[in-house]
Each structure stands twice: as structure tokens, then as C-alpha cells.
Amino acid sequence: QSVLTQPPSVSGAPGQRVTISCTGSSSNIGAGFDVYWYQQVPGTAPKFLIYGNNNRPSGVPDRFSGSKSGTSASLAITGLQAEDEADYYCQSYDSSLSGSVWVFGGGTKLTVL
Amino acid sequence: QVTLRESGPALVRPKEPLTLTCTLSGFSINTTGMCVAWIRQPPGKALEWLARIDWDGDKYYSTSLKTRLTISKDTSKNQVVLTMTNTDPVDTATYYCARIFGFKDAFDIWGQGTIVTVSS
């Protein structure tokens, strides 16, 4: 059971817009900690997509955008392309009585129809 | 070119220790602000953060695994080493090392991963 909750799967047709949610709690996203996003094509290492909730590192297309509100965050992908088919993970920091750790969501498989 | 490369045994017997090495290229673990973490991914499952070491020697561990993990750095070899004791088949996973630098807590560069199977 991941600390951050993501839908197991989402899908969309080429050219469409999809969003992937990441739901946390008051000990992580809701506490103001930043959210990060990664893309992982099966069989390869994750790739860094979004930092600081809504910023893209150089080289990441502006079709990818992030947002955060309250205890949740979202990744939006517009103009869906076949190459976007991958698993997507959110990440944040969690600080509670049991300790402080970096945490990932359970991952969301994006299928391009 | 900035790269990280994981190395270690492909097969470990249950209860035996596992030692993984992350060799850094194109950057130094001694650079102020530089951090390296270990993350694993069991087959078909999600990513799990394990440990992190910072340029100044600070170390951080997963709450659930901290009694079994030790992270260290060898600055002369520019390597980060993770040791896990008392392994179990549930530790079977792809183990990644990743750099943290310049984007707060983001893992900006990842190694290709090394597959470790714990089995008798």
C-alpha cells in the first residue's frame, strides 16, 4: 500500500488530454512538500519529468504539466502521442511520527489507444 | 556525460547480505549539494525509496528497512555502496541508484538498474 495513491491505469486517444492524479495526506503533499513526477517505459529506468509541483526540467516537452492543490497533485499530458505510453509515478516527502522518508505513488499505466 | 551505474550480484541466497555499488561518472559525490539515493522496484510493482547519502555524509533510511540497510560513500572511487542484511525473497527487485542535485528532492538522473534475485 503506497503512501501516495494513484489510479492503476488511464487511457486516451492520440491527440487527447489525460490527467493522472496523486492523492496524499496532511503528512506529505498536504504539509506543503513538493511533488515530482517520473515516466517509466517498461524495461527501462524512470525518467525525471516534473519538479517543484509544476516545473519541467529542460528537454521535457511542454505537453507535460503538473499541478498541486491541498493534499493532491496531478500530471496532465496534452496532445497525447504513442510514445507517451508508459508508467507514471508521483513522488513527495512524508514526515510523520514514525519518521521522515521520500515516498512514491503506486504508479499509473498510461495506454494510448 | 553524467551517468550512474549499478553493480552487484544477480543472485543472493536468503539471509545472506547484499552489497550493491553505484559508480558515478561526470560528477562528484563531494560536490556541495550532491546526494545519491537507492530505490528499488519489485517485478511488476511500484518504486520504493531505500536510502540516501549526502555530500556532507548525512544519511537517511527507509523507516521500514533502516535496521537492515547501510549506505556509504567512497570518495576516492566516486562510488556509493548500499548493504542490505538478512535478505529475503521479497527483496527480489531491480535496484536503482539515482542522483539528487539542483531540483530539491528530485531524482534527476537514474542508473539503468541491476536485477537482484533472492532465492535458495
Tab-separated table of C-alpha atoms in Angstrom:
chain	number	residue	atom	x	y	z
A	1	GLN	CA	0.000	0.000	0.000
A	2	SER	CA	1.662	3.221	-1.197
A	3	VAL	CA	1.527	6.404	0.858
A	4	LEU	CA	0.576	8.291	-2.301
A	5	THR	CA	-2.442	6.937	-4.204
A	6	GLN	CA	-2.605	6.892	-7.998
A	7	PRO	CA	-5.171	5.302	-10.319
A	8	PRO	CA	-3.817	1.994	-11.661
A	9	SER	CA	-4.495	2.953	-15.252
A	10	VAL	CA	-5.657	5.725	-17.562
A	11	SER	CA	-6.048	5.796	-21.307
A	12	GLY	CA	-6.566	8.226	-24.130
A	13	ALA	CA	-6.524	8.501	-27.892
A	14	PRO	CA	-3.708	10.226	-29.765
A	15	GLY	CA	-4.071	13.997	-29.551
A	16	GLN	CA	-6.264	13.899	-26.462
A	17	ARG	CA	-5.538	15.196	-22.956
A	18	VAL	CA	-5.234	12.901	-19.963
A	19	THR	CA	-4.644	13.571	-16.297
A	20	ILE	CA	-3.140	11.356	-13.617
A	21	SER	CA	-3.965	12.076	-10.003
A	22	CYS	CA	-1.783	11.589	-6.949
A	23	THR	CA	-3.562	11.715	-3.615
A	24	GLY	CA	-1.651	12.113	-0.381
A	25	SER	CA	-2.354	13.346	3.121
A	26	SER	CA	-1.533	16.006	5.673
A	27	SER	CA	1.848	14.406	6.348
A	28	ASN	CA	3.122	14.709	2.784
A	29	ILE	CA	1.510	16.701	-0.047
A	30	GLY	CA	-0.867	18.461	2.341
A	31	ALA	CA	2.057	19.501	4.536
A	32	GLY	CA	3.419	21.565	1.678
A	33	PHE	CA	6.094	19.193	0.441
A	34	ASP	CA	6.809	19.356	-3.282
A	35	VAL	CA	5.546	16.761	-5.747
A	36	TYR	CA	7.686	15.252	-8.502
A	37	TRP	CA	6.728	13.091	-11.466
A	38	TYR	CA	8.566	10.365	-13.388
A	39	GLN	CA	7.895	8.453	-16.596
A	40	GLN	CA	8.969	4.823	-16.888
A	41	VAL	CA	8.804	2.927	-20.148
A	42	PRO	CA	8.642	-0.795	-19.234
A	43	GLY	CA	12.076	-2.354	-19.008
A	44	THR	CA	13.858	0.976	-18.567
A	45	ALA	CA	14.774	3.286	-15.701
A	46	PRO	CA	12.419	6.090	-14.666
A	47	LYS	CA	12.852	9.470	-16.325
A	48	PHE	CA	12.503	12.751	-14.429
A	49	LEU	CA	9.501	14.766	-15.734
A	50	ILE	CA	8.299	17.388	-13.230
A	51	TYR	CA	9.803	19.055	-10.147
A	52	GLY	CA	8.518	21.532	-7.602
A	53	ASN	CA	4.895	20.577	-8.391
A	54	ASN	CA	4.720	22.247	-11.800
A	55	ASN	CA	8.174	22.794	-13.292
A	56	ARG	CA	9.732	20.948	-16.219
A	57	PRO	CA	13.456	20.264	-16.459
A	58	SER	CA	14.996	21.147	-19.789
A	59	GLY	CA	14.209	18.644	-22.500
A	60	VAL	CA	10.763	17.682	-21.237
A	61	PRO	CA	8.068	18.736	-23.738
A	62	ASP	CA	5.588	21.396	-22.613
A	63	ARG	CA	2.830	18.849	-23.275
A	64	PHE	CA	3.585	17.657	-19.744
A	65	SER	CA	2.420	19.827	-16.839
A	66	GLY	CA	1.916	19.416	-13.127
A	67	SER	CA	-0.336	20.960	-10.533
A	68	LYS	CA	-0.967	20.671	-6.830
A	69	SER	CA	-3.882	21.549	-4.571
A	70	GLY	CA	-4.412	20.630	-0.958
A	71	THR	CA	-3.451	17.013	-0.404
A	72	SER	CA	-3.409	16.084	-4.096
A	73	ALA	CA	-1.415	16.659	-7.241
A	74	SER	CA	-1.969	15.937	-10.909
A	75	LEU	CA	0.040	15.333	-14.039
A	76	ALA	CA	-1.564	16.422	-17.299
A	77	ILE	CA	-0.447	15.305	-20.736
A	78	THR	CA	-1.871	17.116	-23.748
A	79	GLY	CA	-1.588	16.163	-27.404
A	80	LEU	CA	-1.157	12.517	-26.438
A	81	GLN	CA	1.385	10.618	-28.536
A	82	ALA	CA	2.097	6.905	-28.876
A	83	GLU	CA	5.497	7.414	-27.247
A	84	ASP	CA	3.780	8.644	-24.066
A	85	GLU	CA	2.604	5.102	-23.323
A	86	ALA	CA	4.403	4.299	-20.072
A	87	ASP	CA	4.039	4.059	-16.313
A	88	TYR	CA	3.952	7.335	-14.386
A	89	TYR	CA	4.925	7.798	-10.750
A	90	CYS	CA	4.463	10.710	-8.374
A	91	GLN	CA	6.899	11.311	-5.508
A	92	SER	CA	6.938	13.501	-2.434
A	93	TYR	CA	8.292	13.647	1.109
A	94	ASP	CA	6.438	12.288	4.106
A	95	SER	CA	7.022	13.406	7.669
A	96	SER	CA	5.113	11.732	10.480
A	97	LEU	CA	5.626	10.443	13.994
A	98	SER	CA	7.040	7.209	12.564
A	99	GLY	CA	9.749	9.057	10.670
A	100	SER	CA	10.511	11.093	7.574
A	101	VAL	CA	11.026	9.464	4.205
A	102	TRP	CA	10.735	10.056	0.499
A	103	VAL	CA	7.697	8.277	-0.919
A	104	PHE	CA	6.336	7.226	-4.309
A	105	GLY	CA	2.852	6.626	-5.572
A	106	GLY	CA	1.780	3.186	-6.732
A	107	GLY	CA	2.171	4.139	-10.379
A	108	THR	CA	-0.298	4.657	-13.221
A	109	LYS	CA	-0.143	2.826	-16.531
A	110	LEU	CA	-0.990	5.114	-19.434
A	111	THR	CA	-2.319	3.389	-22.524
A	112	VAL	CA	-2.506	5.308	-25.798
A	113	LEU	CA	-5.441	3.827	-27.696
B	1	GLN	CA	28.277	12.914	-19.544
B	2	VAL	CA	26.545	12.336	-16.218
B	3	THR	CA	25.843	8.670	-15.543
B	4	LEU	CA	25.306	6.268	-12.670
B	5	ARG	CA	25.948	2.553	-12.979
B	6	GLU	CA	24.793	-0.081	-10.515
B	7	SER	CA	26.669	-3.312	-9.971
B	8	GLY	CA	26.273	-6.274	-7.678
B	9	PRO	CA	25.292	-9.935	-7.553
B	10	ALA	CA	22.393	-11.134	-9.646
B	11	LEU	CA	21.557	-13.909	-7.163
B	12	VAL	CA	21.674	-13.858	-3.379
B	13	ARG	CA	20.754	-16.657	-1.005
B	14	PRO	CA	18.138	-15.873	1.657
B	15	LYS	CA	19.585	-14.451	4.871
B	16	GLU	CA	22.835	-13.578	3.067
B	17	PRO	CA	23.899	-9.917	2.838
B	18	LEU	CA	23.534	-7.979	-0.404
B	19	THR	CA	26.078	-5.347	-1.385
B	20	LEU	CA	25.376	-3.024	-4.295
B	21	THR	CA	27.730	-0.437	-5.743
B	22	CYS	CA	26.777	2.710	-7.633
B	23	THR	CA	29.631	4.153	-9.705
B	24	LEU	CA	29.250	7.832	-10.546
B	25	SER	CA	30.604	9.398	-13.739
B	26	GLY	CA	30.609	13.018	-14.837
B	27	PHE	CA	30.037	14.382	-11.336
B	28	SER	CA	31.443	14.023	-7.836
B	29	ILE	CA	29.670	12.945	-4.674
B	30	ASN	CA	31.838	15.555	-2.937
B	31	THR	CA	30.194	18.483	-4.710
B	32	THR	CA	28.195	20.645	-2.318
B	33	GLY	CA	24.521	19.789	-2.583
B	34	MET	CA	25.115	16.433	-4.282
B	35	CYS	CA	23.130	13.454	-2.998
B	36	VAL	CA	22.695	9.862	-4.174
B	37	ALA	CA	19.800	7.575	-3.327
B	38	TRP	CA	18.898	3.922	-3.772
B	39	ILE	CA	15.437	2.960	-4.987
B	40	ARG	CA	14.104	-0.493	-5.777
B	41	GLN	CA	11.261	-1.929	-7.818
B	42	PRO	CA	9.975	-5.478	-7.313
B	43	PRO	CA	8.797	-7.151	-10.514
B	44	GLY	CA	5.538	-5.579	-11.664
B	45	LYS	CA	5.369	-3.292	-8.633
B	46	ALA	CA	5.956	0.325	-7.688
B	47	LEU	CA	9.142	2.183	-6.860
B	48	GLU	CA	10.308	2.139	-3.244
B	49	TRP	CA	12.850	4.606	-1.823
B	50	LEU	CA	15.503	2.870	0.319
B	51	ALA	CA	18.278	5.199	1.396
B	52	ARG	CA	20.135	8.408	0.616
B	53	ILE	CA	23.584	9.824	1.331
B	54	ASP	CA	24.561	13.461	1.008
B	55	TRP	CA	27.830	15.159	0.034
B	56	ASP	CA	28.415	16.073	3.682
B	57	GLY	CA	27.943	12.494	4.892
B	58	ASP	CA	24.386	12.795	6.154
B	59	LYS	CA	22.476	9.542	5.716
B	60	TYR	CA	18.757	8.763	5.564
B	61	TYR	CA	17.000	5.375	5.582
B	62	SER	CA	13.589	3.921	4.848
B	63	THR	CA	11.751	3.628	8.150
B	64	SER	CA	10.730	0.041	7.467
B	65	LEU	CA	14.200	-1.120	6.352
B	66	LYS	CA	16.600	1.011	8.385
B	67	THR	CA	17.708	-1.835	10.660
B	68	ARG	CA	18.903	-3.792	7.586
B	69	LEU	CA	20.438	-1.059	5.437
B	70	THR	CA	23.768	0.719	5.450
B	71	ILE	CA	24.690	3.355	2.881
B	72	SER	CA	28.213	4.682	2.497
B	73	LYS	CA	30.391	6.541	0.024
B	74	ASP	CA	33.910	6.005	-1.228
B	75	THR	CA	35.036	9.414	-2.399
B	76	SER	CA	38.309	8.105	-3.823
B	77	LYS	CA	36.394	5.814	-6.177
B	78	ASN	CA	33.397	8.153	-6.544
B	79	GLN	CA	31.075	5.338	-5.536
B	80	VAL	CA	28.079	4.893	-3.258
B	81	VAL	CA	27.548	1.488	-1.658
B	82	LEU	CA	24.367	0.011	-0.211
B	83	THR	CA	24.441	-3.043	2.009
B	84	MET	CA	21.320	-4.948	2.964
B	85	THR	CA	21.472	-7.651	5.617
B	86	ASN	CA	19.256	-10.673	6.242
B	87	THR	CA	17.830	-10.777	2.711
B	88	ASP	CA	14.516	-12.440	1.910
B	89	PRO	CA	12.823	-13.444	-1.356
B	90	VAL	CA	10.625	-10.326	-1.015
B	91	ASP	CA	13.800	-8.280	-1.584
B	92	THR	CA	13.884	-9.547	-5.172
B	93	ALA	CA	13.796	-6.406	-7.293
B	94	THR	CA	15.534	-4.120	-9.721
B	95	TYR	CA	17.725	-1.812	-7.673
B	96	TYR	CA	18.400	1.693	-8.972
B	97	CYS	CA	20.718	4.405	-7.776
B	98	ALA	CA	19.782	7.969	-8.623
B	99	ARG	CA	21.272	11.429	-8.270
B	100	ILE	CA	19.618	14.272	-6.384
B	101	PHE	CA	21.032	17.646	-7.388
B	102	GLY	CA	19.648	21.001	-8.345
B	103	PHE	CA	15.946	20.209	-8.226
B	104	LYS	CA	15.464	19.968	-4.454
B	105	ASP	CA	14.376	16.363	-3.738
B	106	ALA	CA	14.007	15.180	-7.342
B	107	PHE	CA	15.907	12.139	-8.596
B	108	ASP	CA	17.163	13.825	-11.751
B	109	ILE	CA	19.470	11.163	-13.182
B	110	TRP	CA	18.982	7.395	-12.760
B	111	GLY	CA	21.186	4.410	-13.356
B	112	GLN	CA	19.941	1.641	-15.619
B	113	GLY	CA	19.259	-0.602	-12.642
B	114	THR	CA	20.531	-4.005	-11.585
B	115	ILE	CA	18.280	-7.026	-11.121
B	116	VAL	CA	18.721	-8.925	-7.865
B	117	THR	CA	17.007	-12.221	-7.144
B	118	VAL	CA	16.920	-13.581	-3.603
B	119	SER	CA	16.415	-17.312	-3.805
B	120	SER	CA	17.808	-20.552	-2.489
